[in-house]
XYZ file of C-alpha atoms in Angstrom:
584
model
C 81.350 97.216 77.059
C 83.684 94.306 76.478
C 87.376 94.996 76.192
C 89.341 92.045 74.866
C 92.892 93.236 75.369
C 92.181 96.910 74.574
C 89.200 96.450 72.241
C 86.355 98.886 72.977
C 83.269 97.457 71.281
C 81.085 100.444 72.219
C 83.501 102.781 70.413
C 83.873 104.905 73.518
C 86.909 107.067 74.104
C 89.919 104.715 74.468
C 90.581 103.964 78.109
C 87.316 105.427 79.342
C 85.745 103.482 82.156
C 85.161 106.583 84.276
C 86.530 110.134 84.113
C 90.361 109.945 84.152
C 90.543 111.290 87.697
C 88.201 108.579 89.015
C 89.969 106.653 91.810
C 89.601 103.230 90.167
C 89.989 104.194 86.529
C 93.111 102.609 84.976
C 93.274 105.551 82.576
C 94.287 107.737 85.494
C 97.602 105.886 85.627
C 98.305 106.920 82.033
C 98.372 110.653 82.827
C 102.054 111.623 83.154
C 103.275 113.807 85.968
C 104.872 117.157 85.242
C 108.287 115.613 85.867
C 107.560 112.818 83.391
C 106.390 115.285 80.754
C 109.748 117.027 80.866
C 111.497 113.812 79.883
C 110.883 112.501 76.359
C 111.641 108.870 77.224
C 112.585 106.731 80.225
C 116.229 106.371 81.110
C 118.045 103.251 79.894
C 118.638 101.646 76.492
C 118.383 104.056 73.569
C 115.207 103.354 71.652
C 115.621 102.134 68.096
C 113.423 104.305 65.813
C 112.504 101.325 63.618
C 111.459 99.278 66.652
C 109.464 102.242 67.955
C 107.624 102.558 64.643
C 106.818 98.824 64.742
C 105.520 99.010 68.296
C 103.389 102.121 67.717
C 101.918 100.574 64.561
C 101.090 97.365 66.434
C 99.453 99.193 69.344
C 97.497 101.441 67.014
C 94.933 103.576 68.843
C 95.023 101.499 72.015
C 95.243 103.578 75.193
C 98.788 103.599 76.562
C 97.879 102.308 80.009
C 100.086 100.446 82.443
C 97.440 97.803 83.170
C 97.532 96.784 79.479
C 101.254 95.956 79.549
C 100.748 92.176 79.450
C 98.207 92.497 76.631
C 100.755 94.512 74.651
C 103.450 91.937 75.349
C 101.106 89.313 73.897
C 100.667 91.437 70.780
C 104.434 91.569 70.298
C 104.926 87.865 71.032
C 102.126 86.875 68.639
C 103.356 89.177 65.871
C 107.092 88.517 66.033
C 107.283 85.139 67.790
C 109.387 86.594 70.602
C 110.057 89.749 72.615
C 113.130 91.468 71.245
C 114.835 93.794 73.688
C 114.587 96.699 71.235
C 110.813 96.202 71.126
C 110.665 96.096 74.931
C 112.571 99.374 75.107
C 110.195 100.950 72.595
C 107.170 99.653 74.509
C 108.564 101.142 77.709
C 108.809 104.519 76.002
C 105.252 104.278 74.702
C 103.938 103.483 78.186
C 106.297 105.928 79.950
C 107.615 103.113 82.087
C 111.131 102.189 83.112
C 112.637 99.604 80.785
C 113.592 97.455 83.753
C 109.950 97.396 84.843
C 108.772 96.186 81.446
C 111.553 93.612 81.338
C 110.791 92.202 84.792
C 107.141 91.664 83.868
C 107.998 90.052 80.535
C 110.566 87.736 82.128
C 108.161 86.608 84.861
C 105.744 84.710 82.579
C 106.546 81.387 80.893
C 104.902 82.183 77.564
C 107.026 85.220 76.750
C 110.341 84.589 74.968
C 112.822 87.441 75.458
C 115.534 87.623 72.802
C 118.539 89.823 73.502
C 120.735 91.448 70.892
C 122.836 88.869 69.077
C 120.659 85.947 70.173
C 118.717 83.811 67.727
C 114.955 83.949 67.850
C 113.179 80.741 68.897
C 111.742 78.417 66.289
C 108.711 79.733 64.491
C 106.395 77.166 66.073
C 106.348 75.804 69.616
C 104.876 72.457 70.589
C 104.145 72.149 74.304
C 103.645 68.620 75.588
C 102.024 68.511 79.001
C 104.315 66.998 81.617
C 101.683 66.971 84.361
C 101.085 63.812 86.358
C 98.110 62.516 84.348
C 99.922 63.098 81.047
C 103.139 61.602 82.385
C 101.258 58.421 83.283
C 99.778 58.390 79.763
C 103.150 58.479 77.983
C 104.053 62.160 77.625
C 107.742 61.483 78.258
C 107.994 59.259 75.186
C 106.467 62.028 73.066
C 108.950 64.557 74.409
C 111.835 62.223 73.632
C 110.811 61.494 70.045
C 109.153 64.701 68.796
C 112.289 66.841 68.214
C 113.711 64.390 65.703
C 110.344 63.996 63.991
C 109.493 67.703 63.693
C 112.929 69.096 62.915
C 114.732 72.277 63.883
C 111.974 74.640 62.749
C 109.705 73.459 65.561
C 110.541 73.915 69.222
C 109.382 71.145 71.588
C 108.921 71.999 75.270
C 107.729 70.131 78.335
C 104.889 72.225 79.745
C 103.216 72.318 83.141
C 99.611 71.121 83.257
C 97.644 72.637 80.373
C 94.188 71.822 81.766
C 93.375 68.849 79.531
C 94.055 65.972 81.898
C 91.052 63.959 80.694
C 92.661 64.004 77.231
C 96.073 62.752 78.392
C 98.584 62.892 76.951
C 97.715 66.396 75.765
C 99.720 68.912 73.780
C 99.495 72.402 72.328
C 100.791 73.055 68.819
C 101.087 76.805 68.908
C 97.619 77.639 70.218
C 95.946 74.501 68.831
C 95.070 71.802 71.352
C 95.850 68.161 70.565
C 93.895 65.711 72.758
C 95.130 62.146 73.273
C 98.260 63.227 71.475
C 100.348 60.875 69.375
C 103.349 61.546 67.170
C 101.051 61.392 64.166
C 98.328 63.690 65.528
C 100.866 66.302 66.646
C 102.578 66.235 63.254
C 99.196 66.575 61.531
C 98.299 69.580 63.695
C 101.655 71.179 62.891
C 100.656 70.983 59.230
C 97.040 72.077 59.812
C 97.763 74.773 62.392
C 94.316 74.883 64.017
C 92.063 72.833 66.267
C 88.311 72.375 65.851
C 86.205 74.998 67.637
C 84.340 73.500 70.610
C 80.606 72.977 70.150
C 78.651 75.008 72.684
C 75.285 76.511 73.603
C 75.238 79.905 71.895
C 73.294 83.038 72.776
C 70.124 82.233 70.818
C 69.792 78.709 72.183
C 70.522 79.870 75.714
C 67.843 82.593 75.587
C 65.334 80.218 73.992
C 65.721 77.928 77.002
C 65.035 80.610 79.598
C 68.448 82.210 79.731
C 68.692 85.753 81.135
C 65.090 85.623 82.398
C 66.387 85.799 85.958
C 68.631 88.746 85.101
C 65.687 90.570 83.522
C 63.545 89.844 86.582
C 66.198 91.362 88.829
C 66.524 94.416 86.581
C 62.721 94.876 86.645
C 62.622 94.673 90.447
C 60.737 91.384 90.449
C 63.593 89.689 92.334
C 65.574 91.495 94.998
C 69.298 91.231 95.458
C 68.724 90.161 99.037
C 66.629 87.184 97.872
C 69.500 86.028 95.674
C 72.025 86.279 98.486
C 69.696 84.380 100.813
C 69.258 81.627 98.201
C 73.033 81.185 97.886
C 73.435 81.140 101.654
C 70.676 78.585 102.130
C 72.101 76.400 99.355
C 75.516 76.464 101.012
C 77.335 77.443 97.808
C 81.020 77.949 98.476
C 83.871 79.123 96.292
C 84.727 76.309 93.887
C 88.233 77.416 92.981
C 89.729 75.754 96.034
C 89.340 78.056 99.044
C 85.667 77.280 99.646
C 84.635 80.662 101.085
C 80.811 80.994 101.387
C 79.535 82.807 98.298
C 76.616 84.663 99.855
C 78.803 85.983 102.642
C 81.382 87.223 100.129
C 78.676 89.154 98.257
C 77.558 90.793 101.505
C 81.102 91.757 102.475
C 81.910 93.451 99.167
C 78.471 95.062 98.907
C 79.022 96.704 102.292
C 82.201 98.398 101.069
C 82.118 101.864 99.586
C 82.056 102.141 95.802
C 83.173 101.975 93.150
C 83.482 98.206 93.433
C 85.059 95.882 90.874
C 84.849 92.183 90.034
C 87.680 89.836 89.043
C 86.813 86.391 87.668
C 89.428 83.649 87.785
C 89.494 81.333 84.762
C 93.177 80.549 85.274
C 92.738 77.039 86.633
C 96.339 75.893 86.664
C 96.157 73.283 89.432
C 97.438 70.025 87.893
C 94.487 67.721 87.416
C 91.892 70.514 87.106
C 89.930 71.180 83.923
C 86.290 71.654 84.976
C 86.136 75.385 84.230
C 87.337 74.840 80.679
C 84.793 72.096 80.073
C 81.881 74.178 81.383
C 83.048 77.255 79.485
C 83.280 75.276 76.248
C 79.793 73.820 76.758
C 77.621 76.606 78.192
C 79.345 80.006 78.454
C 76.189 82.057 78.990
C 75.257 80.203 82.168
C 78.475 81.560 83.622
C 77.960 85.004 82.092
C 74.471 85.328 83.570
C 75.740 84.322 87.007
C 78.491 86.917 86.674
C 76.035 89.649 85.672
C 73.705 88.729 88.526
C 76.564 89.030 90.999
C 77.535 92.403 89.533
C 73.984 93.687 89.793
C 73.425 92.515 93.359
C 76.755 93.783 94.683
C 76.769 97.003 92.657
C 79.624 96.542 90.194
C 80.176 98.420 86.944
C 83.476 96.906 85.769
C 84.264 93.183 85.470
C 87.667 91.724 84.613
C 87.778 88.111 83.388
C 91.228 86.512 83.539
C 91.559 83.461 81.247
C 94.672 81.302 81.169
C 96.701 81.522 77.981
C 96.509 77.773 77.357
C 92.736 78.101 76.815
C 92.996 79.853 73.465
C 89.867 78.318 71.919
C 87.782 78.823 75.056
C 88.929 82.432 75.330
C 88.025 83.108 71.692
C 84.634 81.473 72.230
C 84.002 83.610 75.316
C 85.026 86.809 73.525
C 82.605 86.034 70.698
C 79.698 85.320 73.037
C 80.374 88.456 75.090
C 80.359 90.518 71.913
C 77.036 88.915 70.937
C 75.669 89.725 74.386
C 76.630 93.371 73.948
C 74.903 93.487 70.565
C 71.637 92.067 71.927
C 71.814 93.006 75.593
C 69.016 91.393 77.619
C 68.871 94.451 79.913
C 70.023 98.032 79.716
C 73.131 99.171 81.533
C 75.325 96.068 81.367
C 78.613 96.338 83.242
C 81.792 97.002 81.303
C 83.520 93.648 80.759
C 87.276 93.429 80.232
C 88.733 90.132 78.999
C 92.352 89.609 80.029
C 94.806 86.936 78.927
C 97.162 85.112 81.248
C 100.703 84.320 80.155
C 101.586 80.986 81.718
C 101.939 81.365 85.482
C 100.295 78.929 87.913
C 100.654 81.431 90.734
C 98.110 83.701 89.038
C 95.406 81.293 90.151
C 95.897 82.857 93.598
C 93.446 85.747 93.820
C 95.817 88.566 94.695
C 98.466 87.372 92.205
C 95.763 87.363 89.522
C 94.855 90.927 90.445
C 98.498 91.973 90.180
C 98.605 90.394 86.714
C 95.417 92.169 85.605
C 97.090 95.403 86.659
C 99.957 94.592 84.274
C 102.470 93.453 86.873
C 104.288 90.292 87.870
C 101.836 87.821 89.380
C 103.100 87.971 92.956
C 100.694 87.351 95.853
C 99.994 90.242 98.192
C 100.421 90.157 101.927
C 97.115 90.182 103.806
C 95.429 92.075 105.344
C 94.091 94.115 103.653
C 91.977 91.553 101.862
C 90.886 91.721 98.239
C 87.291 92.394 99.272
C 88.440 95.673 100.838
C 91.497 96.660 98.777
C 91.690 94.692 95.562
C 91.929 95.514 91.882
C 93.222 99.074 91.323
C 92.902 99.582 95.079
C 89.119 99.174 95.042
C 86.861 96.682 96.869
C 86.799 93.640 94.617
C 84.474 90.671 94.348
C 86.779 87.835 93.266
C 85.203 84.604 92.043
C 86.137 81.350 90.394
C 84.392 80.578 87.110
C 82.412 77.583 88.374
C 81.034 79.391 91.419
C 79.257 81.876 89.144
C 78.212 79.068 86.799
C 75.831 77.672 89.443
C 74.141 80.922 90.512
C 71.268 80.793 88.016
C 70.441 77.129 88.668
C 70.450 77.566 92.437
C 68.152 80.595 92.352
C 65.740 79.240 89.720
C 65.535 75.664 91.032
C 65.606 76.788 94.626
C 68.369 76.414 97.191
C 66.888 73.159 98.491
C 67.631 71.550 95.106
C 71.342 72.173 95.560
C 71.510 71.643 99.312
C 69.452 68.443 98.986
C 72.246 66.724 97.059
C 75.060 64.973 98.881
C 76.229 61.791 100.589
C 77.790 60.774 103.847
C 76.320 63.744 105.677
C 77.493 66.353 103.169
C 75.391 68.817 101.146
C 75.579 70.071 97.574
C 77.068 69.055 94.251
C 80.715 68.964 93.245
C 82.275 68.988 89.798
C 85.110 66.476 89.999
C 87.855 66.649 87.367
C 88.788 62.975 87.201
C 91.875 61.724 85.346
C 94.419 58.961 85.591
C 93.790 55.214 85.617
C 90.013 55.206 85.125
C 88.054 53.922 82.169
C 86.105 57.171 81.565
C 87.901 60.310 82.748
C 86.243 63.734 82.569
C 84.181 66.205 84.574
C 81.798 64.308 86.820
C 78.969 66.187 88.537
C 78.409 64.121 91.659
C 77.083 64.531 95.202
C 79.357 66.247 97.666
C 80.746 63.692 100.099
C 80.963 60.862 97.584
C 83.968 58.607 98.130
C 86.608 58.033 95.480
C 85.590 54.387 95.158
C 81.973 55.402 94.530
C 83.101 58.107 92.119
C 85.180 55.635 90.112
C 82.563 52.889 90.048
C 79.446 54.990 89.459
C 80.724 57.863 87.315
C 83.928 56.654 85.616
C 82.899 53.122 84.541
C 85.444 51.668 86.938
C 89.210 51.440 86.783
C 90.941 51.120 83.424
C 91.511 47.571 82.224
C 94.334 45.857 84.083
C 94.495 48.501 86.830
C 93.451 48.408 90.479
C 93.208 51.393 92.794
C 96.499 52.048 94.613
C 96.339 55.730 95.532
C 94.574 58.948 94.607
C 95.010 62.691 94.753
C 91.749 64.204 96.031
C 92.572 67.843 95.274
C 95.146 68.111 92.529
C 98.872 68.545 93.027
C 98.576 70.461 96.296
C 95.801 68.352 97.838
C 98.010 65.461 98.970
C 97.988 61.733 98.165
C 95.878 59.095 99.911
C 96.134 55.289 99.754
C 93.408 52.986 98.458
C 92.757 51.937 102.067
C 91.254 55.415 102.587
C 89.139 55.235 99.458
C 85.980 55.432 101.578
C 86.543 58.998 102.831
C 83.900 61.604 101.877
C 85.254 64.012 99.282
C 84.262 67.504 100.305
C 85.414 70.644 102.039
C 86.668 70.083 105.591
C 86.586 66.257 105.439
C 90.179 65.493 104.434
C 92.244 67.846 106.604
C 92.670 65.291 109.427
C 94.411 63.062 106.869
C 96.802 65.762 105.682
C 94.852 66.497 102.486
C 92.129 68.761 101.137
C 89.692 68.727 98.223
C 90.685 72.117 96.770
C 89.266 72.362 93.251
C 88.127 68.704 93.334
C 90.776 67.464 90.906
C 90.953 63.709 91.437
C 93.934 61.895 89.899
C 93.740 58.106 90.218
C 96.873 55.964 90.539
C 97.025 52.189 90.124
C 99.366 49.399 91.116
C 101.482 50.319 88.104
C 102.277 53.743 89.574
C 104.366 55.076 92.435
C 103.245 57.630 94.984
C 106.849 58.756 95.396
C 107.167 59.326 91.647
C 103.936 61.342 91.729
C 105.359 63.470 94.540
C 108.534 64.081 92.523
C 106.469 65.208 89.538
C 104.431 67.625 91.602
C 107.285 69.061 93.645
C 109.178 69.815 90.428
C 106.048 71.630 89.263
C 105.916 73.713 92.440
C 109.610 74.554 92.148
C 109.151 75.785 88.603
C 105.957 77.714 89.397
C 107.045 79.423 92.611
C 106.929 83.166 92.030
C 110.144 83.514 94.029
C 108.867 86.285 96.278
C 109.407 84.478 99.590
C 112.418 82.391 100.560
C 110.556 79.480 102.218
C 108.771 78.664 98.967
C 111.493 79.609 96.482
C 114.275 77.747 98.272
C 112.104 75.145 99.987
C 110.610 73.699 96.814
C 114.038 73.461 95.164
C 115.536 71.853 98.255
C 112.673 69.351 98.445
C 113.144 68.375 94.784
C 116.763 67.506 95.522
C 115.965 65.581 98.689
C 113.227 63.402 97.187
C 115.323 62.567 94.120
C 117.188 60.089 96.324
C 115.814 56.534 96.487
C 115.903 56.733 100.282
C 114.463 59.941 101.737
C 115.821 61.902 104.707
C 112.414 62.006 106.361
C 113.562 64.030 109.395
C 114.997 66.803 107.256
C 111.991 66.764 104.923
C 109.701 67.075 107.928
C 111.552 70.156 109.170
C 111.533 71.676 105.698
C 107.816 71.059 105.374
C 107.077 72.822 108.650
C 109.097 75.896 107.700
C 107.347 76.139 104.332
C 103.910 75.859 105.924
C 104.637 78.404 108.640
C 106.499 81.053 106.670
C 105.357 81.030 103.028
C 103.305 84.012 101.927
C 100.609 82.162 99.962
C 99.031 78.784 99.470
C 101.586 77.574 96.926
C 104.406 77.323 99.439
C 102.092 76.359 102.288
C 100.573 73.410 100.407
C 103.545 72.318 98.297
C 104.800 69.869 100.977
C 101.495 67.960 101.041
C 102.418 65.269 98.486
C 105.790 64.622 100.133
C 104.311 64.496 103.623
C 101.636 62.068 102.460
C 104.182 59.744 100.873
C 106.130 59.599 104.149
C 102.906 59.049 106.102
C 101.055 56.553 103.913
C 103.670 55.035 101.595
C 106.838 54.742 103.732
C 107.772 51.479 102.013
C 108.473 53.445 98.839
C 111.071 55.780 100.364
C 112.593 54.180 103.453
C 113.333 50.632 102.301
């Protein structure tokens, strides 16, 4: 069963994933207590009958479950172009939630526009121009300055955090339509057209014709054991490719050892500035990922899978929903897991595994304190196998080609393959599948056709916004897990942004720290206040390096999650490797 928002393609009873009293069934949360049944509606704003009729009509027969709150907010935003407070009050009544609880979730996410009584609704169409580092270097600021006058008052123009199209810089979104290599003319044309071309991809028939799902069928028939798959992943050395790098085989063993029911959460919310590999692979070959996901579910013993796709990936999400529906119609094996497709709402923090799980549950995307870890107490309180998209993408190839194929790749003493998202001042940006341990100079020369005309390597970000900044003098370092930490950096999701002599490392740090300030969930003071304080300090032409050093240490030591802990990396690297830019 695939549920996209609340869609139940098997026409089962709405909300049924297990009996309602099952400990991990979200439907259980929809059963009101005796005290709740006595009260007709939550306390707070009186519910407008017209707004209530509109909300109930929009929700239709969807189960009124708390974990679907964000999906329902999307329905309202898509239908009315904003979230009116009378609609929020009506939605709270439908879900038997406090109005303040609905409001706090809606106000947490960037892509929801709350309109209070007496306020004007936003323009009917929103154009988001990416203000990420790669797009800024490609001229995004000029677009932001000139678009409002060109498009007029009926179109709202916003600077957006990275939208995952760095190889197409400057990139923009016109509503949900992506505009690569955006110009004033192409954005205006998309405003008129309203859509973007659907990405060409390998569909179900072509995938099956080329051996797809044969491995899944072999596992279902008992021809391949789950243990053999885990051993293959362990021998290959496959690690999590979302940034943390936890060994994949070990993760499967840990979750498998936990008592059932177990769940899976798949992260396709790659919001790290500079990262776009998951989108590219999803748009090219979705079933390779789906088969890896189903193999993991079968080996670990999982009946329910939740796929969380970032809202900026509208076309990729629609493509995935279509292919999952096709899979259900022509299932390669009996007893497929139930698959629930969930839509993000514009929050970088939801790339963190526990924040993503909170969002899937219909809450604000705030990271959880650990322990307990997600593998033990995760989604809906159940043991959860959490994976990045690309990690699952490689499962079939590693098992079918043999672990030695994957482990045999690599340079400079490293093993495996890495998908580098390369953007910035190179001639051919894009996703580059290259040996682990390759240096940035080798990556640029061998896979990117060299530096762009008129540019020479000055600096590079090896792991996106949070991975730090290194000078060209360290362009020989192996790019892989565990190789960059001594230099104050890390590879993370392998997002490589290349800077030239025309760029400034300090300016790059300012761009990224502003991003972290805006994307901090606000839960912990070191991150919430620290990022804002750092933005103010580095705005000066001459930096107070002593104070910035103290601030950095506090953020690293006391922040709850990786956002606050890694946010100081770009600033620290500028002070360490580019002092001439900030102390002269």
